[in-house]
Coordinates of C-alpha atoms in Angstrom, one line a residue:
X1 CA 0.1 -0.4 0.0
X2 CA 2.9 2.9 1.4
X3 CA 4.7 1.7 -1.9
X4 CA 1.9 2.4 -4.1
X5 CA 0.8 5.4 -2.5
X6 CA 5.1 6.5 -2.4
X7 CA 5.3 5.5 -6.6
X8 CA 1.7 7.3 -7.4
X9 CA 3.3 10.7 -5.5
X10 CA 6.2 10.5 -7.5
X11 CA 4.9 10.2 -10.7
X12 CA 2.8 13.5 -9.9
X13 CA 5.8 14.8 -8.4
X14 CA 7.6 14.0 -11.6
X15 CA 4.9 15.3 -14.0
X16 CA 4.0 18.4 -11.8
X17 CA 8.0 18.8 -13.0
X18 CA 7.6 17.9 -16.9
X19 CA 4.8 21.3 -17.1
X20 CA 7.2 23.0 -15.3
X21 CA 9.8 22.8 -18.1
X22 CA 7.7 21.9 -21.0
X23 CA 9.1 18.1 -21.0
X24 CA 6.3 15.3 -21.0
X25 CA 7.1 12.6 -18.1
X26 CA 7.5 9.5 -20.5
X27 CA 10.0 12.1 -22.1
X28 CA 11.8 12.3 -18.6
X29 CA 11.2 8.6 -18.3
X30 CA 12.8 7.8 -22.0
X31 CA 16.1 10.5 -21.4
X32 CA 16.2 8.4 -17.2
X33 CA 16.4 5.4 -19.1
X34 CA 19.0 6.7 -21.3
X35 CA 21.5 8.2 -19.0
X36 CA 21.1 5.2 -16.5
X37 CA 22.1 2.7 -19.5
X38 CA 24.9 4.8 -20.7
X39 CA 26.9 4.4 -17.4
X40 CA 25.6 1.2 -17.2
X41 CA 27.6 0.0 -20.9
X42 CA 30.7 1.3 -19.0
X43 CA 30.5 -0.3 -15.8
X44 CA 29.4 -3.5 -17.0
X45 CA 31.9 -3.4 -19.8
X46 CA 34.5 -6.6 -18.8
X47 CA 31.6 -8.2 -17.3
X48 CA 29.6 -8.3 -21.3
X49 CA 33.7 -8.6 -23.1
X50 CA 33.4 -11.8 -20.7
X51 CA 30.6 -13.2 -21.8
X52 CA 30.4 -12.8 -25.2
X53 CA 34.0 -14.8 -25.3
X54 CA 32.1 -16.9 -23.1
X55 CA 29.6 -17.1 -25.5
X56 CA 31.7 -17.3 -28.8
X57 CA 33.0 -21.2 -27.0
X58 CA 29.9 -22.7 -26.2
X59 CA 27.6 -21.2 -29.8
X60 CA 30.9 -21.5 -32.2
X61 CA 32.3 -24.9 -30.5
X62 CA 32.3 -28.5 -28.5
X63 CA 34.1 -26.9 -25.5
X64 CA 32.6 -26.2 -22.0
X65 CA 32.9 -24.5 -18.8
X66 CA 35.3 -26.7 -16.8
X67 CA 36.9 -27.6 -20.3
X68 CA 39.9 -25.6 -22.3
X69 CA 40.2 -24.4 -26.4
X70 CA 43.4 -23.5 -27.5
X71 CA 44.3 -22.7 -30.9
X72 CA 46.7 -25.1 -32.5
X73 CA 49.4 -22.5 -34.5
X74 CA 49.9 -18.9 -34.3
X75 CA 46.9 -16.8 -34.3
X76 CA 45.6 -14.9 -37.4
X77 CA 42.4 -12.8 -38.2
X78 CA 39.6 -15.6 -37.6
X79 CA 40.4 -15.1 -33.6
X80 CA 38.4 -12.1 -33.0
X81 CA 39.0 -11.3 -30.1
X82 CA 40.8 -8.3 -28.6
X83 CA 44.5 -6.8 -29.3
X84 CA 45.5 -10.9 -28.4
X85 CA 49.0 -12.0 -29.6
X86 CA 49.7 -13.9 -32.5
X87 CA 53.3 -15.0 -30.9
X88 CA 52.3 -17.4 -28.8
X89 CA 49.5 -20.3 -29.1
X90 CA 46.8 -19.4 -26.5
X91 CA 45.4 -21.8 -24.4
X92 CA 41.5 -20.9 -22.2
X93 CA 40.2 -22.1 -19.4
X94 CA 36.9 -20.9 -18.5
X95 CA 35.1 -22.4 -14.9
X96 CA 32.4 -22.0 -12.5
X97 CA 32.8 -22.9 -9.3
X98 CA 29.2 -23.1 -8.2
X99 CA 29.9 -26.4 -7.3
X100 CA 32.8 -26.1 -5.7
X101 CA 36.6 -25.7 -5.7
X102 CA 38.5 -25.9 -9.3
X103 CA 42.4 -26.4 -9.8
X104 CA 43.5 -25.5 -12.6
X105 CA 46.9 -28.0 -12.2
X106 CA 49.7 -26.7 -14.5
X107 CA 53.3 -27.9 -16.0
X108 CA 56.3 -26.6 -14.8
X109 CA 58.4 -25.5 -17.0
X110 CA 61.2 -27.1 -18.8
X111 CA 63.7 -28.1 -21.5
X112 CA 59.6 -29.5 -23.1
X113 CA 58.2 -25.8 -22.8
X114 CA 57.1 -22.9 -20.7
X115 CA 54.4 -20.2 -20.1
X116 CA 52.6 -17.0 -19.1
X117 CA 49.7 -16.8 -17.4
X118 CA 46.6 -15.1 -15.8
X119 CA 43.6 -16.2 -13.6
X120 CA 40.5 -14.0 -13.3
X121 CA 36.9 -13.2 -12.5
X122 CA 34.2 -12.1 -14.6
X123 CA 35.3 -8.8 -13.8
X124 CA 38.6 -9.1 -15.6
X125 CA 40.3 -8.1 -11.5
X126 CA 43.2 -11.0 -12.0
X127 CA 43.5 -14.0 -9.1
X128 CA 46.8 -15.0 -9.8
X129 CA 49.2 -14.5 -12.3
X130 CA 51.2 -17.8 -13.3
X131 CA 54.2 -19.6 -14.3
X132 CA 58.0 -18.3 -15.3
X133 CA 57.2 -15.0 -13.6
X134 CA 53.5 -15.8 -12.1
X135 CA 53.6 -16.8 -7.9
X136 CA 54.5 -20.3 -9.0
X137 CA 58.3 -18.9 -10.8
X138 CA 58.1 -21.5 -13.6
X139 CA 57.9 -24.2 -11.2
X140 CA 54.3 -25.2 -12.3
X141 CA 51.1 -25.6 -9.6
X142 CA 48.1 -26.2 -8.9
X143 CA 45.9 -23.2 -8.1
X144 CA 43.1 -23.4 -5.9
X145 CA 39.9 -21.1 -7.4
X146 CA 37.8 -21.4 -4.5
X147 CA 33.6 -19.8 -4.4
X148 CA 32.0 -16.6 -3.4
X149 CA 31.8 -17.4 0.8
X150 CA 33.6 -20.7 0.7
X151 CA 34.5 -21.3 3.7
X152 CA 35.8 -25.1 3.4
X153 CA 39.6 -25.6 4.5
X154 CA 42.0 -25.2 1.2
X155 CA 44.2 -28.6 1.3
X156 CA 47.9 -28.5 2.3
X157 CA 50.5 -28.0 -1.3
X158 CA 47.7 -26.1 -3.4
X159 CA 48.1 -21.7 -4.2
X160 CA 44.1 -21.0 -3.2
X161 CA 43.0 -17.9 -4.9
X162 CA 39.8 -16.8 -3.3
X163 CA 37.4 -16.1 -5.6
X164 CA 34.5 -13.1 -5.3
X165 CA 32.6 -14.5 -8.9
X166 CA 31.4 -18.1 -9.3
X167 CA 32.6 -17.8 -13.2
X168 CA 36.2 -16.9 -15.1
X169 CA 38.8 -18.4 -16.3
X170 CA 42.3 -18.6 -17.3
X171 CA 44.1 -17.4 -20.9
X172 CA 47.7 -20.0 -20.5
X173 CA 50.3 -18.8 -23.3
X174 CA 52.3 -21.5 -24.6
X175 CA 55.3 -20.3 -24.9
X176 CA 57.2 -21.2 -28.5
X177 CA 61.2 -20.9 -29.4
X178 CA 60.1 -19.9 -33.4
X179 CA 56.7 -20.2 -35.7
X180 CA 58.0 -23.2 -37.6
X181 CA 55.9 -26.5 -37.5
X182 CA 58.0 -28.4 -34.9
X183 CA 58.4 -26.1 -32.7
X184 CA 54.7 -25.4 -33.2
X185 CA 53.8 -28.5 -32.5
X186 CA 55.9 -28.3 -29.1
X187 CA 54.2 -25.9 -27.5
X188 CA 50.9 -27.7 -28.4
X189 CA 51.9 -30.9 -26.6
X190 CA 53.6 -28.5 -24.0
X191 CA 50.4 -26.8 -23.8
X192 CA 48.1 -30.0 -23.5
X193 CA 49.7 -31.0 -19.6
X194 CA 47.5 -28.0 -17.7
X195 CA 45.0 -30.2 -16.5
X196 CA 41.2 -28.9 -14.9
X197 CA 38.9 -30.7 -12.0
X198 CA 37.3 -29.8 -9.3
X199 CA 38.8 -30.1 -5.9
X200 CA 36.4 -33.2 -4.7
X201 CA 37.8 -35.3 -8.3
X202 CA 42.1 -34.0 -7.4
X203 CA 42.5 -37.4 -6.2
X204 CA 42.0 -39.3 -9.2
X205 CA 40.5 -35.9 -12.6
X206 CA 39.1 -37.1 -15.4
X207 CA 41.2 -36.6 -18.3
X208 CA 41.1 -33.2 -19.0
X209 CA 39.5 -32.6 -22.6
X210 CA 41.2 -29.7 -25.3
X211 CA 39.5 -28.7 -28.3
X212 CA 41.1 -27.0 -31.3
X213 CA 39.8 -24.2 -32.9
X214 CA 42.4 -22.7 -35.0
X215 CA 39.9 -21.8 -37.7
X216 CA 37.2 -20.8 -35.8
X217 CA 35.5 -17.6 -36.8
X218 CA 36.1 -16.6 -33.4
X219 CA 34.0 -12.9 -32.8
X220 CA 34.0 -11.6 -28.7
X221 CA 34.4 -8.1 -29.9
X222 CA 32.2 -5.1 -28.6
X223 CA 29.5 -5.1 -30.0
X224 CA 27.9 -1.6 -29.8
X225 CA 24.0 -2.6 -30.0
X226 CA 20.9 -4.1 -27.9
X227 CA 22.3 -7.3 -27.5
X228 CA 25.1 -5.6 -24.6
X229 CA 22.4 -5.3 -22.5
X230 CA 21.4 -9.4 -23.0
X231 CA 24.7 -10.4 -22.0
X232 CA 24.6 -8.4 -18.8
X233 CA 21.3 -9.3 -18.0
X234 CA 22.9 -12.9 -18.0
X235 CA 25.8 -11.3 -15.7
X236 CA 23.3 -10.5 -13.0
X237 CA 21.2 -13.7 -12.9
X238 CA 24.5 -16.0 -12.6
X239 CA 26.7 -13.7 -10.3
X240 CA 26.3 -12.3 -6.6
X241 CA 26.2 -8.6 -6.6
X242 CA 29.6 -6.9 -5.3
X243 CA 29.3 -4.6 -2.4
X244 CA 31.2 -2.0 -3.9
X245 CA 29.2 -2.0 -6.8
X246 CA 25.2 -2.6 -5.7
X247 CA 24.6 1.2 -6.4
X248 CA 24.1 -0.1 -9.7
X249 CA 21.2 -2.6 -8.4
X250 CA 18.4 -0.8 -8.5
X251 CA 19.8 1.4 -12.0
X252 CA 19.9 -1.7 -14.1
X253 CA 16.2 -2.3 -12.4
X254 CA 14.6 0.7 -14.4
X255 CA 16.8 -0.8 -17.2
X256 CA 14.8 -3.9 -17.0
X257 CA 17.6 -5.8 -15.7
X258 CA 16.8 -7.2 -12.1
X259 CA 18.2 -11.0 -10.2
X260 CA 15.5 -13.3 -10.6
X261 CA 13.5 -11.7 -13.4
X262 CA 13.2 -12.3 -17.2
X263 CA 14.7 -9.4 -19.3
X264 CA 11.8 -8.3 -22.4
X265 CA 12.2 -4.0 -22.1
X266 CA 9.2 -2.9 -24.7
X267 CA 9.8 -1.4 -27.6
X268 CA 10.2 1.4 -26.9
X269 CA 13.2 0.7 -24.0
X270 CA 15.2 -1.4 -26.9
X271 CA 15.8 1.2 -29.0
X272 CA 16.6 3.9 -25.8
X273 CA 19.0 1.2 -25.1
X274 CA 20.5 1.3 -28.7
X275 CA 20.6 4.7 -28.4
X276 CA 22.3 4.6 -25.6
X277 CA 25.5 1.7 -25.9
X278 CA 25.5 4.3 -29.4
X279 CA 26.4 7.0 -27.5
X280 CA 28.3 4.9 -24.9
X281 CA 30.6 3.4 -27.4
X282 CA 31.0 6.5 -28.8
X283 CA 32.6 8.4 -25.4
X284 CA 35.0 4.9 -24.7
X285 CA 35.7 5.9 -28.1
X286 CA 37.0 9.2 -27.4
X287 CA 38.2 8.7 -24.2
X288 CA 41.2 6.5 -26.0
X289 CA 41.8 8.3 -29.3
X290 CA 42.3 11.6 -27.1
X291 CA 45.4 8.9 -25.1
X292 CA 46.2 7.2 -23.0
X293 CA 50.2 7.9 -20.8
X294 CA 53.3 9.0 -22.8
X295 CA 55.7 6.2 -21.7
X296 CA 59.4 7.3 -22.6
X297 CA 58.6 10.8 -22.4
X298 CA 55.7 13.4 -22.3
X299 CA 56.1 13.8 -26.3
X300 CA 56.5 9.7 -27.3
X301 CA 53.6 8.7 -28.9
X302 CA 54.3 4.9 -27.1
X303 CA 52.2 5.0 -23.8
X304 CA 51.0 2.2 -21.0
X305 CA 48.5 0.1 -21.9
X306 CA 46.2 1.6 -19.1
X307 CA 45.6 4.5 -17.7
X308 CA 48.0 4.5 -14.3
X309 CA 45.2 4.6 -11.3
X310 CA 43.2 1.5 -13.2
X311 CA 46.8 0.0 -13.1
X312 CA 47.2 0.1 -9.6
X313 CA 43.1 -0.1 -8.6
X314 CA 43.2 -3.3 -10.0
X315 CA 46.6 -4.3 -8.9
X316 CA 45.5 -3.6 -5.4
X317 CA 41.6 -5.2 -5.8
X318 CA 40.4 -1.7 -5.7
X319 CA 41.2 -1.4 -1.9
X320 CA 41.3 1.9 -1.7
X321 CA 38.1 3.2 -0.8
X322 CA 38.0 6.6 -1.9
X323 CA 39.3 4.6 -5.7
X324 CA 36.6 3.3 -8.2
X325 CA 38.3 4.2 -12.0
X326 CA 35.4 2.3 -13.8
X327 CA 35.8 4.8 -16.5
X328 CA 39.1 4.2 -17.3
X329 CA 38.2 0.5 -16.5
X330 CA 35.0 1.5 -19.2
X331 CA 37.5 2.1 -21.9
X332 CA 41.0 -0.3 -20.9
X333 CA 37.8 -3.5 -21.1
X334 CA 36.6 -1.6 -24.8
X335 CA 40.1 -2.7 -27.2
X336 CA 41.3 -5.1 -24.5
X337 CA 40.8 -8.3 -21.7
X338 CA 42.2 -10.3 -19.4
X339 CA 43.7 -9.0 -16.2
X340 CA 47.1 -8.8 -14.7
X341 CA 48.3 -8.3 -10.8
X342 CA 51.8 -7.7 -11.0
X343 CA 51.7 -5.9 -15.5
X344 CA 55.9 -6.0 -15.8
X345 CA 57.1 -8.9 -14.4
X346 CA 55.5 -11.5 -16.8
X347 CA 55.3 -8.9 -19.2
X348 CA 54.8 -5.6 -20.3
X349 CA 52.5 -3.6 -22.9
X350 CA 53.1 -0.5 -25.0
X351 CA 50.4 0.7 -27.5
X352 CA 51.2 3.3 -30.3
X353 CA 47.5 4.5 -32.4
X354 CA 49.4 7.9 -33.6
X355 CA 53.0 8.2 -36.1
X356 CA 55.6 10.5 -34.9
X357 CA 54.1 13.5 -36.9
X358 CA 50.9 12.7 -34.2
X359 CA 48.8 11.7 -37.8
X360 CA 45.8 8.8 -37.2
X361 CA 47.7 4.6 -39.0
X362 CA 46.4 4.6 -41.9
X363 CA 46.6 1.7 -43.6
X364 CA 47.3 3.1 -47.6
X365 CA 50.2 4.5 -45.9
X366 CA 53.3 2.8 -45.9
X367 CA 55.4 3.3 -41.4
X368 CA 58.7 1.8 -40.0
X369 CA 59.6 1.2 -36.7
X370 CA 63.6 0.7 -35.6
X371 CA 63.4 -1.7 -32.2
X372 CA 66.9 -0.6 -30.9
X373 CA 69.9 -2.9 -30.1
X374 CA 69.0 -5.5 -27.0
X375 CA 65.7 -4.9 -25.7
X376 CA 65.2 -4.9 -22.4
X377 CA 64.0 -8.5 -22.4
X378 CA 64.1 -12.0 -21.4
X379 CA 61.5 -14.1 -22.9
X380 CA 60.8 -12.2 -26.3
X381 CA 59.2 -9.3 -28.2
X382 CA 57.3 -8.5 -30.8
X383 CA 55.0 -6.2 -32.5
X384 CA 51.6 -6.5 -33.8
X385 CA 48.8 -4.3 -35.5
X386 CA 45.0 -4.3 -35.1
X387 CA 42.6 -2.7 -36.8
X388 CA 42.1 1.0 -35.4
X389 CA 37.7 0.7 -35.0
X390 CA 37.7 -3.1 -33.9
X391 CA 41.1 -3.7 -32.1
X392 CA 41.4 -6.9 -33.4
X393 CA 43.8 -9.0 -35.7
X394 CA 42.5 -6.9 -38.9
X395 CA 41.2 -8.7 -41.4
X396 CA 42.1 -11.1 -44.7
X397 CA 45.9 -10.5 -43.6
X398 CA 48.3 -13.1 -43.8
X399 CA 49.6 -12.4 -40.4
X400 CA 48.7 -9.9 -38.2
X401 CA 52.5 -8.8 -36.0
X402 CA 56.6 -9.4 -36.3
X403 CA 58.7 -10.7 -33.5
X404 CA 62.1 -11.3 -32.5
X405 CA 60.8 -15.4 -32.3
X406 CA 61.2 -14.8 -35.9
X407 CA 64.3 -17.3 -37.5
X408 CA 64.4 -14.2 -40.9
X409 CA 63.8 -11.9 -39.5
X410 CA 66.0 -9.0 -40.8
X411 CA 68.8 -7.4 -38.5
X412 CA 70.8 -3.8 -39.2
X413 CA 74.4 -4.3 -38.9
X414 CA 74.0 -2.8 -35.5
X415 CA 71.4 -5.0 -33.7
X416 CA 68.3 -2.7 -34.2
X417 CA 65.6 -4.2 -36.6
X418 CA 63.8 -2.1 -39.1
X419 CA 59.7 -3.0 -38.8
X420 CA 57.8 -2.0 -42.0
X421 CA 53.7 -1.3 -42.0
X422 CA 51.9 -1.1 -44.9
X423 CA 49.6 -2.4 -48.3
X424 CA 52.4 -4.0 -49.7
X425 CA 55.7 -5.0 -48.1
X426 CA 58.5 -2.8 -49.2
X427 CA 61.6 -4.1 -51.3
X428 CA 62.8 -6.4 -49.8
X429 CA 61.9 -5.9 -46.5
X430 CA 59.1 -8.9 -47.0
X431 CA 60.1 -10.8 -43.5
X432 CA 60.0 -7.3 -41.5
X433 CA 56.7 -7.0 -42.7
X434 CA 53.9 -6.9 -41.2
X435 CA 50.4 -6.3 -44.0
X436 CA 47.7 -3.9 -43.4
X437 CA 44.3 -2.9 -45.3
X438 CA 44.5 -0.2 -47.5
X439 CA 40.8 0.7 -47.0
X440 CA 41.1 0.8 -42.7
X441 CA 42.9 1.8 -40.0
X442 CA 45.2 0.2 -37.6
X443 CA 47.2 0.2 -33.9
X444 CA 49.8 -1.4 -32.7
X445 CA 51.1 -2.8 -29.7
X446 CA 54.2 -3.6 -28.6
X447 CA 55.0 -7.1 -26.5
X448 CA 57.4 -7.0 -23.7
X449 CA 57.7 -10.7 -22.1
X450 CA 59.9 -11.0 -19.4
X451 CA 61.3 -6.9 -19.2
X452 CA 63.4 -6.0 -17.6
X453 CA 65.3 -3.3 -15.6
X454 CA 65.6 -1.5 -19.4
X455 CA 62.7 -0.7 -20.2
X456 CA 61.5 0.9 -17.2
X457 CA 64.5 3.0 -16.0
X458 CA 64.3 3.8 -19.7
X459 CA 68.0 3.7 -20.8
X460 CA 65.8 1.9 -23.6
X461 CA 63.5 3.7 -26.0
X462 CA 61.2 2.4 -27.9
X463 CA 61.5 5.1 -31.0
X464 CA 57.8 7.1 -32.4
X465 CA 57.1 5.3 -35.2
X466 CA 58.0 7.4 -39.0
X467 CA 55.2 7.3 -41.9
X468 CA 58.5 6.9 -44.7
X469 CA 56.2 7.0 -47.5
X470 CA 52.5 5.9 -49.6
X471 CA 53.0 2.5 -51.4
X472 CA 54.1 3.1 -54.8
X473 CA 55.1 0.0 -56.9
X474 CA 56.5 -2.1 -53.5
X475 CA 59.5 0.5 -52.4
X476 CA 59.8 3.8 -49.9
X477 CA 60.2 6.5 -50.2

C-alpha cells in the first residue's frame, strides 16, 4: 500500500516537474533510461567482454566450461578477440565454482616449454599470475579457485585463490621458440599438460578435454547494439552482487535488468537502450582517442597499456575506498581483455595509435618502426597491428605481427631491426613486413615478455613510428 502511494507521488512529482519544464513525463522517463543505460554500459564493460568470449565458445565450438579451448597455430585474423598475441599459442579455460572449488593444475617450465598465464574473475579482476614470472615461478603448481563465501579449508599443496564471482577464466600462453611447425607442435604438446578439474575429483582427476578452435571465426569484439544488455543481464542473473557495485542494482532495474526476473524490454525501451549503447561506445572511443599516458617521455607516441590509476586499482583489488576508476576500466575493456596482477613482471605492453607526427595510422600508407639493439627482454618482443575500430586482428591479412622469435627477421648491422607496416612490402623487406588493409586505420601494440630494468628506467627507448612514404610499386622513399 505504502509503495503504491509512494509510486503515485513520484509520478505526480514527475508530471509537475515536466509541466514546469515543458517536457512530458514520457520524455523524462526515456531520458532517465538513456542516462542510466550509458553508465551501465561503461560499468558493465569488463563482464560483457568476458561473456562475449564465453558465448563464442559455447555457441561456435564443442568446448564447455571446465574444459580447454586452444588455437593450434599462431593466431590469425579468424581470432577476433580484443588485441590478442599472435606470437604465443593461446589456451583458454573457462571455469565455474558454483558447485565447489576448481583446480587449475599447471605444468612446470622445462626443456619442452614454458608459459605465461593469468587467472581472472568475470570482472577480469586478476586473481593471480602463473608461470615463469607468476606465483609458481616456473615450477608449475595447483591453483585452487574458491567460490564466493567458501568456508571449507583448502588442502595443503595448493596455491589458493579466493574469488568473489563464480565464473572466471584462465589465459595460458604457451611460449614458442619459433613459428616453425616443429616448435608449434612442441608448444601445443606442452600446453596440453595443463589440467582442469573439480577439487572433489583431485584424488583421481578425469582427463581434461581440449578442443582446437584455430579455424573457428571467434568474434568477441564489443557489439555496440541492444545485445549488449542481453550479455549484461546474463551476468546479473548468474553472479552475486559485489558490495562495491550495489549502487547499480536500482540503476539496472530501471532498464529492466533485475536478478530473478526475465529481461523483456518493450520496443520503446529497446530503442532507448540501443541509442545509449551507441552513445557509450562513442564516449569510450573519444576517451581512448584522446590518448593514454605516454611511457618514455611526455612527447612519446608509445603509451602505457591502460590508465595508471586503473592499473594500480586492479592490482590492489580496489583496496582504496576513495578510488573506483569505472570510466577508465570501461575504456580499457573496450579494446583488451584479461587482468594482470603483476604487470611488468611477466609481460608489459605499449600502445601506439599515432605516428611520430601525431597522425593516425592509415592502412594505405607505409610506416617504419626501428627497434633498437639489445631489447630489454629475457623472453621475446613483438609488435602487432590491429584494426583501429574493432581492436582485433586486421581481417584477411596473412599475418599480424613480427617478433624476435622469427628466424628470418632481418637485422641491421648495429643489431637494430626495422619493422614495416603497409599494404605492400617494401622491396627486400618482406620478412620484416606486417600487412595492413588500405581501407582501414590501424593501431599497434609492442609486447615485452619478461621485461628487464632497461625498459622501465628508459635506458632503452622505443622510437616513434615514422611514415616513410605512400606506397608506390612496393618501394619506399
